[in-house]
Amino acid sequence: MKIESVDFFYCSMPEVLDIGDGSQDALLVRIRAGGLEGWGECEASPLTSIASYVCPMSHSACKPLKYSLEGKSLNDVEDIYSISRDAQQNSFDLLQANHTLSGIDIALWDLLGKKLGEPVYRLLGYKKSYPKLPYASQLFGDTPEQTFAKALSARDSGFRAIKFGWGPFGKKDVITDAAHLEAARQGAGDDIFLMIDAGTVWNDNVEAAQQRLAALKKINAFWLEEPFTNLSAGAYHELSQSQPSIALAGGEGCNSFEQANLMLKYAGLTFIQIDAGRIGGITVAKNVADVAESQNISFVNHTFTSHLALSASLQPYAGIEKDNICEYPVELKPLARELTLTNILPDENGFILTPEKPGLGMEVNLAILKKYLQNVEIRVNGKEIYYTPSV
Amino acid sequence: MKIESVDFFYCSMPEVLDIGDGSQDALLVRIRAGGLEGWGECEASPLTSIASYVCPMSHSACKPLKYSLEGKSLNDVEDIYSISRDAQQNSFDLLQANHTLSGIDIALWDLLGKKLGEPVYRLLGYKKSYPKLPYASQLFGDTPEQTFAKALSARDSGFRAIKFGWGPFGKKDVITDAAHLEAARQGAGDDIFLMIDAGTVWNDNVEAAQQRLAALKKINAFWLEEPFTNLSAGAYHELSQSQPSIALAGGEGCNSFEQANLMLKYAGLTFIQIDAGRIGGITVAKNVADVAESQNISFVNHTFTSHLALSASLQPYAGIEKDNICEYPVELKPLARELTLTNILPDENGFILTPEKPGLGMEVNLAILKKYLQNVEIRVNGKEIYYTPSV
């Protein structure tokens, strides 16, 4: 079948707050071919990504994404690999390209899965998928009391793993941070996996991170995530060698295979966290999962948006049995929470499963999409080169 | 003084060809404050970069660039460092941001230089600037005969260093490539520095690059540039250890300090090539120059656009005496060639000098800017959030 259309839908909550919550807007991609449609989601600035799809060509290595999609065939997995390679080649000087390609690639896999009647993970070569233990991923409270209450609530909801991140953590003194960590552990209880996400707060300041290691050890933190700016591999490595020893997680900011590969090679990570909605899609994320597996580094999804994105982020490592932890956002804004008609829910054992239905196995709620839709129009020299298509 | 306006001007040749020539369009940035104006240029997809300046906020780490600029003070270099840090912090999940920030940062330095009556390199801490030997940077011919003629012509124009890149090189067999290399050397003569740019053609295929080393050695290539995709540090390093030994150059694709830092640390480079119009501006490029100097790796500008961009790219290493090679585009399209009222020309010894006038020392030709201007209009929900300002 031939790709007939690639459509973007920019959705947003009426009010976007200045907080580290990526579920406040969404860029959905719909690709139609052969009477079917596939859906994907970019974890990206929606307007900027739309511009990267329709912009005029600047030169041979700075082409709009549409150049690599329009009129292409989609019949088997090789077609997706070929489009992914083409897009990266044709647009490698267009910085935004990989964020945009991510949603496109996800939609292509969804579409192909529907055509072939297979869940995406099987098309990726996995024979079966393994259950993942979801960690309730949420922001620190403004005060230790709030953090305590949030931990308690997550535990009461049945989660066996909880992650706190961002908010005030790392921004004030070590004592304040220790109070939040203690509160999180007290609220969660001793039998819960507890992850801590510093949200790159220390840039590349190794000493600032080292000062928190004792408090992290005391609460038996399962990992410390993103202490430093993405790609600060030297700082990561130094921290990985520091005492007391805490497993490091990172990589969500990686926007290409090469970036993730560098982090795998040099950063001393125990966990590599990949967002299929950023790194170039499921195709690139699967490549990272393969390399991580060969180096005995655990692959974990990064997902802070809808369950469409969650399904996409699970596919690349669905079949790796030992990598059994997954990020599971629990504070989604209504837009992200309601964007799919069904959500991926923990089973009675507290595990989640990658959907078995064809493609990503998720259905977009068009009413919700319409409710939050932002109409975009771009003109160059008076000529309309983009307008939001009809739902 | 306070920043009063940040304006973008997207210029383009009437026809943009599918060739590796980055001078076919341009995104100019004009910043006004205190009765003065500074100019910068982004080496970027213009429309996509404009969108990244005006887009609505997605979350706390995905803010439009304007958030870090509007209403800010600009009185000394610390103000620029502060804006640069803020922008990288506020927009680090907005992939296009660093390309856009690059032109903004360049314009800020130009503006501050004009206010303080100093060339930018002095504001960066250099006491004086040193002459640079420009290499005529051009594309390979389609045939070895054309490559020969281009080399001869560059030599006859007085250049003592010539670089060929892109075009057919690396895409066919080793014999064809050797023929181009021989033709380039024959046309240039034996006393000319001859650089070869593979334009990332071998992705991360080390063997493909190794197969060309003998031919490169035979023509005494001064360096082999970008054999691999940017950030493929492992492949670079392996090639750097291969025989016959050829100095490697790379880094033009780096979009952040962290990326360049990784290349400096792991890629086995002899030359790091930085485009101030991509990496986040003069501020970030100077940071890279400092680290490169400490590691005894030579800094070289990457410039394939206007002489405004050329001046900007010279500033970060103007004061490093030993780093005396500079890229000098010789096949600029009229837009880029005429965009400044004066150009930076080689002196009687064949060297070029960083301008001594305040700021970047270049004046934008507004008539040319108007001639090639592309009017852009962006609306979200019917509200105009961007239109091309008046020149």
Coordinates of C-alpha atoms in Angstrom, one line a residue, chain A residues 1 31 37-40 74 76-84 101-125 276 280-287 312 315-316 357-361:
Chain A
M1 CA 0.0 0.0 0.0
I31 CA -1.0 8.1 8.7
E37 CA -4.8 4.3 9.7
G38 CA -2.0 4.3 12.2
W39 CA -1.5 6.7 15.1
G40 CA 1.7 8.0 16.7
L74 CA 4.4 0.5 3.3
D76 CA 6.6 -4.7 5.4
V77 CA 9.1 -3.8 8.1
E78 CA 11.8 -3.1 5.6
D79 CA 9.7 -0.2 4.3
I80 CA 9.7 1.4 7.8
Y81 CA 13.5 0.9 8.2
S82 CA 14.0 2.5 4.8
I83 CA 11.8 5.5 5.6
S84 CA 13.6 5.9 8.9
L101 CA 10.1 11.5 12.9
S102 CA 9.4 9.8 16.3
G103 CA 5.6 10.3 16.0
I104 CA 5.7 9.4 12.3
D105 CA 7.6 6.2 12.9
I106 CA 5.3 5.1 15.7
A107 CA 2.3 5.7 13.4
L108 CA 3.9 3.7 10.7
W109 CA 4.4 0.7 13.0
D110 CA 0.8 1.0 14.2
L111 CA -0.4 1.1 10.6
L112 CA 1.8 -1.9 9.5
G113 CA 0.7 -3.9 12.6
K114 CA -2.9 -3.3 11.7
K115 CA -2.3 -4.4 8.1
L116 CA -0.4 -7.5 9.1
G117 CA -2.6 -8.3 12.1
E118 CA 0.3 -8.4 14.5
P119 CA 1.3 -6.4 17.6
V120 CA 4.3 -4.2 16.9
Y121 CA 6.6 -6.1 19.2
R122 CA 6.2 -9.2 17.0
L123 CA 7.1 -7.2 13.9
L124 CA 10.2 -6.1 15.7
G125 CA 11.2 -9.8 16.0
A276 CA 10.3 6.4 21.6
G280 CA 13.3 8.8 16.3
G281 CA 10.5 6.4 17.1
I282 CA 10.2 2.7 17.8
T283 CA 12.8 1.8 15.1
V284 CA 15.6 3.7 16.7
A285 CA 14.5 2.8 20.3
K286 CA 14.7 -0.9 19.3
N287 CA 18.2 -0.4 18.0
A312 CA 4.8 2.8 21.7
Q315 CA 7.3 -2.2 22.2
P316 CA 11.1 -1.8 21.7
K357 CA -4.0 -6.3 19.5
P358 CA -2.6 -5.4 16.1
G359 CA -0.3 -2.4 15.9
L360 CA -0.1 -0.5 19.2
G361 CA -3.4 -1.9 20.2

